[in-house]
């Protein structure tokens, strides 16, 4: 058998070039973001290489430039294809200057920042105090520009030397920050799912409706060429020296490889059986009986009751594409598919059918904890204090599992009563992982450029690094606020004479002075349980993350005897860092308390 043609054939293939593609991934600069579908480089790549509205340009300085419909130009620093988010910056290092022309109405991109406020801008020749929202890049010598939240109080500020410039509505905080960064996300095309499967996304061939599809990542032609050349040289030497013996070894190796592939295929089939089921949109309509029964509505979609069989009921969340659910969807499917704990809601399945996305959870008939702790005046509280303590302990064990029980630590970032669901036996289950982040267990801090969570439960360090680094201790703070809410929500507690008193501070003073909590005693142990929940909660909401306990310690505190707990340091003392300014953003908070310090910058 003449085998001398094998090396020559391999060299011919390499010489012709393998895998050359006009839509292949590219960059503007060596360290610039990778550019691939849905983005394309205009004037360099055909239109089918990208999606409408995703055209990019390379500048002379090799920066990656995005031009929005209103002629606003932004540098793209990072593209997160899995989360469908881009991190942008202003070319002139002054994002506030773009505000007057910034309009995303005809753009595929939306603001990633959840917290938006209305501002009024003033031009001041002098001012008596240090203003929190100063705009240095808009200022000129002798004239300083400052921004104020319009529903905050500006009457007490020295504005006699200031002239009003203009008002702007619904402005993300990122525009006002000093780091010149802005997050934008997109929901269409929904290619994040492909990326989560370690694949790429592209337009379907001959599609007239801009449909997309996933495909395997292309192999590098350079790597293929090198491998083929090396294989050719190696084969030449082997064939010449070993001859027939080599043929036998090749046959044996091929047989072993096929056995390995069969073993891997079986593993993947078994592994897939443990993952959430993928449903088509037709399946979702059938499961929900054409969306007949609505369970509730939220910021990202509507939840319907459904059933998989006569005995198995589910809750189906239909995600609203218009609000940018790409990141939330990937987080839910990617994270919850690997979580198995009695105190974490189970993700039964999901739907990613074209632009339609849905999440299928186990059905929990008692809905959320919020329903039971915030009752109407005059109504009897449906849960006793012992049951509240059991619920608190279950939530704590669920969060401890997220922090320590998985291969990687899962930070939830949105622990609140609304996201704690209760089954028929009132066993709590943590839900809604749309804002969650992964990090290694030895990672003491994580980077976060925008605040995430719900006002009233967000840890101080998420807003200002003056308090410390963002870490798993941020979830501890949120849990502490939930514990205090579980006590505060009881309408039979007369905790203040006026609505402006901050309950955690009020309850700390009462306990510190040895006074009672003024609860109606039904069982002998009620007062002790309420006191325990409050003390543990106060430990969890210490300003600095280093002063908060871990969730493992919190579980031990809740399982122990309440009368053995010591009072934490007073986080509300006048010496505590950065007392909060309730006039600036207090109306936006769930607990009538602001979270902006007197220091500059967020």
PDB file of C-alpha atoms in Angstrom, residues 1-211:
ATOM      1  CA  UNK A   1       0.000   0.000   0.000  1.00  0.00           C
ATOM      2  CA  UNK A   2       1.600   3.291  -1.120  1.00  0.00           C
ATOM      3  CA  UNK A   3       1.285   5.880   1.709  1.00  0.00           C
ATOM      4  CA  UNK A   4       3.764   8.473   0.475  1.00  0.00           C
ATOM      5  CA  UNK A   5       0.998  10.825  -0.736  1.00  0.00           C
ATOM      6  CA  UNK A   6      -0.337  11.484   2.849  1.00  0.00           C
ATOM      7  CA  UNK A   7       2.148  14.226   3.860  1.00  0.00           C
ATOM      8  CA  UNK A   8       1.902  15.905   0.472  1.00  0.00           C
ATOM      9  CA  UNK A   9      -1.910  15.998   0.742  1.00  0.00           C
ATOM     10  CA  UNK A  10      -1.736  17.581   4.186  1.00  0.00           C
ATOM     11  CA  UNK A  11       0.620  20.333   2.993  1.00  0.00           C
ATOM     12  CA  UNK A  12      -1.661  21.126   0.053  1.00  0.00           C
ATOM     13  CA  UNK A  13      -4.633  21.572   2.416  1.00  0.00           C
ATOM     14  CA  UNK A  14      -2.583  23.877   4.657  1.00  0.00           C
ATOM     15  CA  UNK A  15      -1.390  25.894   1.683  1.00  0.00           C
ATOM     16  CA  UNK A  16      -4.946  26.594   0.538  1.00  0.00           C
ATOM     17  CA  UNK A  17      -6.002  27.886   3.977  1.00  0.00           C
ATOM     18  CA  UNK A  18      -8.622  26.250   6.148  1.00  0.00           C
ATOM     19  CA  UNK A  19     -11.695  27.879   7.702  1.00  0.00           C
ATOM     20  CA  UNK A  20     -11.335  31.341   6.132  1.00  0.00           C
ATOM     21  CA  UNK A  21     -14.592  33.241   6.842  1.00  0.00           C
ATOM     22  CA  UNK A  22     -15.627  36.770   5.954  1.00  0.00           C
ATOM     23  CA  UNK A  23     -17.586  36.922   9.240  1.00  0.00           C
ATOM     24  CA  UNK A  24     -14.804  35.611  11.439  1.00  0.00           C
ATOM     25  CA  UNK A  25     -14.155  37.204  14.816  1.00  0.00           C
ATOM     26  CA  UNK A  26     -12.012  40.343  14.706  1.00  0.00           C
ATOM     27  CA  UNK A  27     -10.724  43.197  16.908  1.00  0.00           C
ATOM     28  CA  UNK A  28      -9.914  46.845  16.393  1.00  0.00           C
ATOM     29  CA  UNK A  29      -6.834  46.662  18.585  1.00  0.00           C
ATOM     30  CA  UNK A  30      -4.726  43.972  20.197  1.00  0.00           C
ATOM     31  CA  UNK A  31      -6.467  44.454  23.550  1.00  0.00           C
ATOM     32  CA  UNK A  32      -9.855  45.524  22.211  1.00  0.00           C
ATOM     33  CA  UNK A  33     -13.058  43.496  22.647  1.00  0.00           C
ATOM     34  CA  UNK A  34     -13.691  40.543  20.341  1.00  0.00           C
ATOM     35  CA  UNK A  35     -16.166  41.530  17.605  1.00  0.00           C
ATOM     36  CA  UNK A  36     -18.547  38.858  16.335  1.00  0.00           C
ATOM     37  CA  UNK A  37     -22.278  38.435  15.760  1.00  0.00           C
ATOM     38  CA  UNK A  38     -24.520  40.279  16.520  1.00  0.00           C
ATOM     39  CA  UNK A  39     -21.816  42.961  16.047  1.00  0.00           C
ATOM     40  CA  UNK A  40     -19.922  43.571  12.821  1.00  0.00           C
ATOM     41  CA  UNK A  41     -17.313  46.017  11.579  1.00  0.00           C
ATOM     42  CA  UNK A  42     -19.059  48.306   9.142  1.00  0.00           C
ATOM     43  CA  UNK A  43     -17.314  48.793   5.797  1.00  0.00           C
ATOM     44  CA  UNK A  44     -15.176  45.720   6.501  1.00  0.00           C
ATOM     45  CA  UNK A  45     -17.719  42.916   6.812  1.00  0.00           C
ATOM     46  CA  UNK A  46     -20.933  42.123   4.862  1.00  0.00           C
ATOM     47  CA  UNK A  47     -24.284  43.046   6.439  1.00  0.00           C
ATOM     48  CA  UNK A  48     -25.210  39.424   7.124  1.00  0.00           C
ATOM     49  CA  UNK A  49     -22.282  39.197   9.547  1.00  0.00           C
ATOM     50  CA  UNK A  50     -24.183  41.345  12.055  1.00  0.00           C
ATOM     51  CA  UNK A  51     -27.633  42.310  13.285  1.00  0.00           C
ATOM     52  CA  UNK A  52     -29.273  45.671  12.443  1.00  0.00           C
ATOM     53  CA  UNK A  53     -28.130  48.364  14.863  1.00  0.00           C
ATOM     54  CA  UNK A  54     -24.934  46.543  15.902  1.00  0.00           C
ATOM     55  CA  UNK A  55     -22.502  48.228  13.495  1.00  0.00           C
ATOM     56  CA  UNK A  56     -19.099  49.135  14.967  1.00  0.00           C
ATOM     57  CA  UNK A  57     -16.157  51.171  13.718  1.00  0.00           C
ATOM     58  CA  UNK A  58     -12.441  51.116  14.384  1.00  0.00           C
ATOM     59  CA  UNK A  59     -10.896  54.502  15.127  1.00  0.00           C
ATOM     60  CA  UNK A  60      -7.424  55.630  14.122  1.00  0.00           C
ATOM     61  CA  UNK A  61      -6.334  54.922  17.680  1.00  0.00           C
ATOM     62  CA  UNK A  62      -7.679  51.335  17.376  1.00  0.00           C
ATOM     63  CA  UNK A  63     -10.574  51.977  19.763  1.00  0.00           C
ATOM     64  CA  UNK A  64     -13.913  50.237  19.146  1.00  0.00           C
ATOM     65  CA  UNK A  65     -16.618  52.830  18.441  1.00  0.00           C
ATOM     66  CA  UNK A  66     -20.414  52.531  18.637  1.00  0.00           C
ATOM     67  CA  UNK A  67     -22.558  55.285  17.112  1.00  0.00           C
ATOM     68  CA  UNK A  68     -26.115  55.500  18.427  1.00  0.00           C
ATOM     69  CA  UNK A  69     -29.020  56.823  16.281  1.00  0.00           C
ATOM     70  CA  UNK A  70     -28.796  60.308  17.870  1.00  0.00           C
ATOM     71  CA  UNK A  71     -25.145  60.681  16.781  1.00  0.00           C
ATOM     72  CA  UNK A  72     -23.951  59.904  20.300  1.00  0.00           C
ATOM     73  CA  UNK A  73     -20.626  58.099  20.050  1.00  0.00           C
ATOM     74  CA  UNK A  74     -19.285  55.726  22.696  1.00  0.00           C
ATOM     75  CA  UNK A  75     -16.179  53.599  23.008  1.00  0.00           C
ATOM     76  CA  UNK A  76     -16.917  49.917  23.682  1.00  0.00           C
ATOM     77  CA  UNK A  77     -14.480  48.620  26.284  1.00  0.00           C
ATOM     78  CA  UNK A  78     -15.995  45.191  26.963  1.00  0.00           C
ATOM     79  CA  UNK A  79     -18.600  42.961  25.294  1.00  0.00           C
ATOM     80  CA  UNK A  80     -20.174  40.231  27.431  1.00  0.00           C
ATOM     81  CA  UNK A  81     -21.881  38.054  24.839  1.00  0.00           C
ATOM     82  CA  UNK A  82     -23.325  35.590  27.366  1.00  0.00           C
ATOM     83  CA  UNK A  83     -24.996  38.301  29.467  1.00  0.00           C
ATOM     84  CA  UNK A  84     -25.679  40.508  26.404  1.00  0.00           C
ATOM     85  CA  UNK A  85     -24.096  43.549  28.031  1.00  0.00           C
ATOM     86  CA  UNK A  86     -21.569  46.095  26.778  1.00  0.00           C
ATOM     87  CA  UNK A  87     -19.416  48.343  28.956  1.00  0.00           C
ATOM     88  CA  UNK A  88     -18.980  51.706  27.239  1.00  0.00           C
ATOM     89  CA  UNK A  89     -17.264  55.019  27.927  1.00  0.00           C
ATOM     90  CA  UNK A  90     -17.363  58.536  26.543  1.00  0.00           C
ATOM     91  CA  UNK A  91     -14.508  59.321  24.108  1.00  0.00           C
ATOM     92  CA  UNK A  92     -14.088  62.736  25.760  1.00  0.00           C
ATOM     93  CA  UNK A  93     -14.219  61.302  29.284  1.00  0.00           C
ATOM     94  CA  UNK A  94     -17.424  63.214  30.082  1.00  0.00           C
ATOM     95  CA  UNK A  95     -20.587  61.091  30.057  1.00  0.00           C
ATOM     96  CA  UNK A  96     -22.792  63.879  31.524  1.00  0.00           C
ATOM     97  CA  UNK A  97     -22.126  65.960  28.385  1.00  0.00           C
ATOM     98  CA  UNK A  98     -23.933  63.283  26.342  1.00  0.00           C
ATOM     99  CA  UNK A  99     -27.113  63.465  28.415  1.00  0.00           C
ATOM    100  CA  UNK A 100     -28.978  66.092  26.374  1.00  0.00           C
ATOM    101  CA  UNK A 101     -28.683  64.067  23.149  1.00  0.00           C
ATOM    102  CA  UNK A 102     -28.830  60.556  24.601  1.00  0.00           C
ATOM    103  CA  UNK A 103     -31.832  58.645  23.251  1.00  0.00           C
ATOM    104  CA  UNK A 104     -32.112  54.850  22.956  1.00  0.00           C
ATOM    105  CA  UNK A 105     -35.625  54.850  21.494  1.00  0.00           C
ATOM    106  CA  UNK A 106     -34.512  53.617  18.046  1.00  0.00           C
ATOM    107  CA  UNK A 107     -31.560  51.612  19.303  1.00  0.00           C
ATOM    108  CA  UNK A 108     -31.403  47.897  20.176  1.00  0.00           C
ATOM    109  CA  UNK A 109     -29.608  48.842  23.398  1.00  0.00           C
ATOM    110  CA  UNK A 110     -31.199  49.684  26.729  1.00  0.00           C
ATOM    111  CA  UNK A 111     -29.862  50.990  30.015  1.00  0.00           C
ATOM    112  CA  UNK A 112     -28.497  48.266  32.257  1.00  0.00           C
ATOM    113  CA  UNK A 113     -28.710  50.535  35.312  1.00  0.00           C
ATOM    114  CA  UNK A 114     -31.849  49.841  37.343  1.00  0.00           C
ATOM    115  CA  UNK A 115     -31.787  52.938  39.538  1.00  0.00           C
ATOM    116  CA  UNK A 116     -32.780  56.102  37.710  1.00  0.00           C
ATOM    117  CA  UNK A 117     -33.640  59.529  39.065  1.00  0.00           C
ATOM    118  CA  UNK A 118     -34.776  62.933  37.887  1.00  0.00           C
ATOM    119  CA  UNK A 119     -32.102  65.626  38.129  1.00  0.00           C
ATOM    120  CA  UNK A 120     -31.921  69.399  37.878  1.00  0.00           C
ATOM    121  CA  UNK A 121     -28.606  70.933  36.823  1.00  0.00           C
ATOM    122  CA  UNK A 122     -27.310  74.233  38.222  1.00  0.00           C
ATOM    123  CA  UNK A 123     -24.414  76.447  37.156  1.00  0.00           C
ATOM    124  CA  UNK A 124     -22.860  78.091  40.230  1.00  0.00           C
ATOM    125  CA  UNK A 125     -20.196  80.781  40.595  1.00  0.00           C
ATOM    126  CA  UNK A 126     -19.662  79.826  44.228  1.00  0.00           C
ATOM    127  CA  UNK A 127     -21.272  77.582  46.789  1.00  0.00           C
ATOM    128  CA  UNK A 128     -20.968  77.375  50.566  1.00  0.00           C
ATOM    129  CA  UNK A 129     -20.865  73.615  50.983  1.00  0.00           C
ATOM    130  CA  UNK A 130     -19.432  70.578  49.260  1.00  0.00           C
ATOM    131  CA  UNK A 131     -22.111  69.325  46.900  1.00  0.00           C
ATOM    132  CA  UNK A 132     -22.479  65.594  46.430  1.00  0.00           C
ATOM    133  CA  UNK A 133     -23.263  65.505  42.715  1.00  0.00           C
ATOM    134  CA  UNK A 134     -20.724  67.887  41.246  1.00  0.00           C
ATOM    135  CA  UNK A 135     -19.952  67.674  37.518  1.00  0.00           C
ATOM    136  CA  UNK A 136     -16.264  68.643  37.052  1.00  0.00           C
ATOM    137  CA  UNK A 137     -16.137  67.786  33.348  1.00  0.00           C
ATOM    138  CA  UNK A 138     -19.019  70.208  32.655  1.00  0.00           C
ATOM    139  CA  UNK A 139     -17.516  72.987  34.743  1.00  0.00           C
ATOM    140  CA  UNK A 140     -15.226  75.813  33.621  1.00  0.00           C
ATOM    141  CA  UNK A 141     -13.059  78.128  35.731  1.00  0.00           C
ATOM    142  CA  UNK A 142     -15.367  80.281  37.812  1.00  0.00           C
ATOM    143  CA  UNK A 143     -18.488  78.240  37.029  1.00  0.00           C
ATOM    144  CA  UNK A 144     -19.186  74.872  38.635  1.00  0.00           C
ATOM    145  CA  UNK A 145     -21.990  72.609  37.466  1.00  0.00           C
ATOM    146  CA  UNK A 146     -23.901  70.584  40.058  1.00  0.00           C
ATOM    147  CA  UNK A 147     -26.777  68.108  39.769  1.00  0.00           C
ATOM    148  CA  UNK A 148     -29.496  67.530  42.357  1.00  0.00           C
ATOM    149  CA  UNK A 149     -32.188  64.880  42.619  1.00  0.00           C
ATOM    150  CA  UNK A 150     -35.342  66.875  41.925  1.00  0.00           C
ATOM    151  CA  UNK A 151     -37.455  65.123  44.523  1.00  0.00           C
ATOM    152  CA  UNK A 152     -34.786  65.687  47.109  1.00  0.00           C
ATOM    153  CA  UNK A 153     -34.800  68.891  49.102  1.00  0.00           C
ATOM    154  CA  UNK A 154     -32.755  71.694  47.486  1.00  0.00           C
ATOM    155  CA  UNK A 155     -34.284  74.516  49.525  1.00  0.00           C
ATOM    156  CA  UNK A 156     -31.740  74.093  52.297  1.00  0.00           C
ATOM    157  CA  UNK A 157     -28.760  74.432  49.961  1.00  0.00           C
ATOM    158  CA  UNK A 158     -26.913  77.681  49.308  1.00  0.00           C
ATOM    159  CA  UNK A 159     -28.027  78.266  45.707  1.00  0.00           C
ATOM    160  CA  UNK A 160     -28.137  82.068  45.675  1.00  0.00           C
ATOM    161  CA  UNK A 161     -25.145  82.133  43.340  1.00  0.00           C
ATOM    162  CA  UNK A 162     -26.525  79.378  41.078  1.00  0.00           C
ATOM    163  CA  UNK A 163     -28.472  79.502  37.824  1.00  0.00           C
ATOM    164  CA  UNK A 164     -30.737  76.671  36.761  1.00  0.00           C
ATOM    165  CA  UNK A 165     -29.613  75.099  33.481  1.00  0.00           C
ATOM    166  CA  UNK A 166     -32.069  72.279  32.672  1.00  0.00           C
ATOM    167  CA  UNK A 167     -34.012  69.292  34.015  1.00  0.00           C
ATOM    168  CA  UNK A 168     -33.447  65.682  32.938  1.00  0.00           C
ATOM    169  CA  UNK A 169     -35.726  62.761  33.724  1.00  0.00           C
ATOM    170  CA  UNK A 170     -35.021  59.087  34.405  1.00  0.00           C
ATOM    171  CA  UNK A 171     -31.233  59.361  34.319  1.00  0.00           C
ATOM    172  CA  UNK A 172     -29.203  56.267  35.332  1.00  0.00           C
ATOM    173  CA  UNK A 173     -26.791  56.871  38.189  1.00  0.00           C
ATOM    174  CA  UNK A 174     -23.890  55.823  35.958  1.00  0.00           C
ATOM    175  CA  UNK A 175     -24.117  59.123  34.067  1.00  0.00           C
ATOM    176  CA  UNK A 176     -23.493  61.017  37.283  1.00  0.00           C
ATOM    177  CA  UNK A 177     -20.642  58.853  38.585  1.00  0.00           C
ATOM    178  CA  UNK A 178     -16.980  59.780  38.105  1.00  0.00           C
ATOM    179  CA  UNK A 179     -15.688  56.602  36.424  1.00  0.00           C
ATOM    180  CA  UNK A 180     -17.000  57.487  32.907  1.00  0.00           C
ATOM    181  CA  UNK A 181     -18.525  54.054  32.377  1.00  0.00           C
ATOM    182  CA  UNK A 182     -22.004  53.134  31.188  1.00  0.00           C
ATOM    183  CA  UNK A 183     -23.555  49.666  30.901  1.00  0.00           C
ATOM    184  CA  UNK A 184     -25.965  48.966  28.049  1.00  0.00           C
ATOM    185  CA  UNK A 185     -27.692  45.677  27.335  1.00  0.00           C
ATOM    186  CA  UNK A 186     -29.672  44.200  24.496  1.00  0.00           C
ATOM    187  CA  UNK A 187     -32.449  41.608  24.429  1.00  0.00           C
ATOM    188  CA  UNK A 188     -32.686  40.990  20.675  1.00  0.00           C
ATOM    189  CA  UNK A 189     -31.144  38.963  19.202  1.00  0.00           C
ATOM    190  CA  UNK A 190     -31.144  36.584  22.157  1.00  0.00           C
ATOM    191  CA  UNK A 191     -27.750  34.999  21.526  1.00  0.00           C
ATOM    192  CA  UNK A 192     -26.801  34.702  25.190  1.00  0.00           C
ATOM    193  CA  UNK A 193     -28.201  31.191  25.301  1.00  0.00           C
ATOM    194  CA  UNK A 194     -25.848  30.080  22.512  1.00  0.00           C
ATOM    195  CA  UNK A 195     -22.883  31.552  24.368  1.00  0.00           C
ATOM    196  CA  UNK A 196     -23.913  29.763  27.574  1.00  0.00           C
ATOM    197  CA  UNK A 197     -23.741  26.501  25.601  1.00  0.00           C
ATOM    198  CA  UNK A 198     -20.193  27.378  24.462  1.00  0.00           C
ATOM    199  CA  UNK A 199     -21.452  28.073  20.939  1.00  0.00           C
ATOM    200  CA  UNK A 200     -21.725  31.106  18.700  1.00  0.00           C
ATOM    201  CA  UNK A 201     -24.779  32.762  17.167  1.00  0.00           C
ATOM    202  CA  UNK A 202     -25.599  33.821  13.590  1.00  0.00           C
ATOM    203  CA  UNK A 203     -28.489  34.662  11.271  1.00  0.00           C
ATOM    204  CA  UNK A 204     -30.270  31.674   9.796  1.00  0.00           C
ATOM    205  CA  UNK A 205     -29.569  31.265   6.111  1.00  0.00           C
ATOM    206  CA  UNK A 206     -32.363  32.469   3.830  1.00  0.00           C
ATOM    207  CA  UNK A 207     -34.347  33.759   6.806  1.00  0.00           C
ATOM    208  CA  UNK A 208     -36.588  36.747   6.058  1.00  0.00           C
ATOM    209  CA  UNK A 209     -37.445  37.480   9.720  1.00  0.00           C
ATOM    210  CA  UNK A 210     -33.931  37.907  11.139  1.00  0.00           C
ATOM    211  CA  UNK A 211     -34.083  34.568  12.968  1.00  0.00           C
TER     212      UNK A 211
END
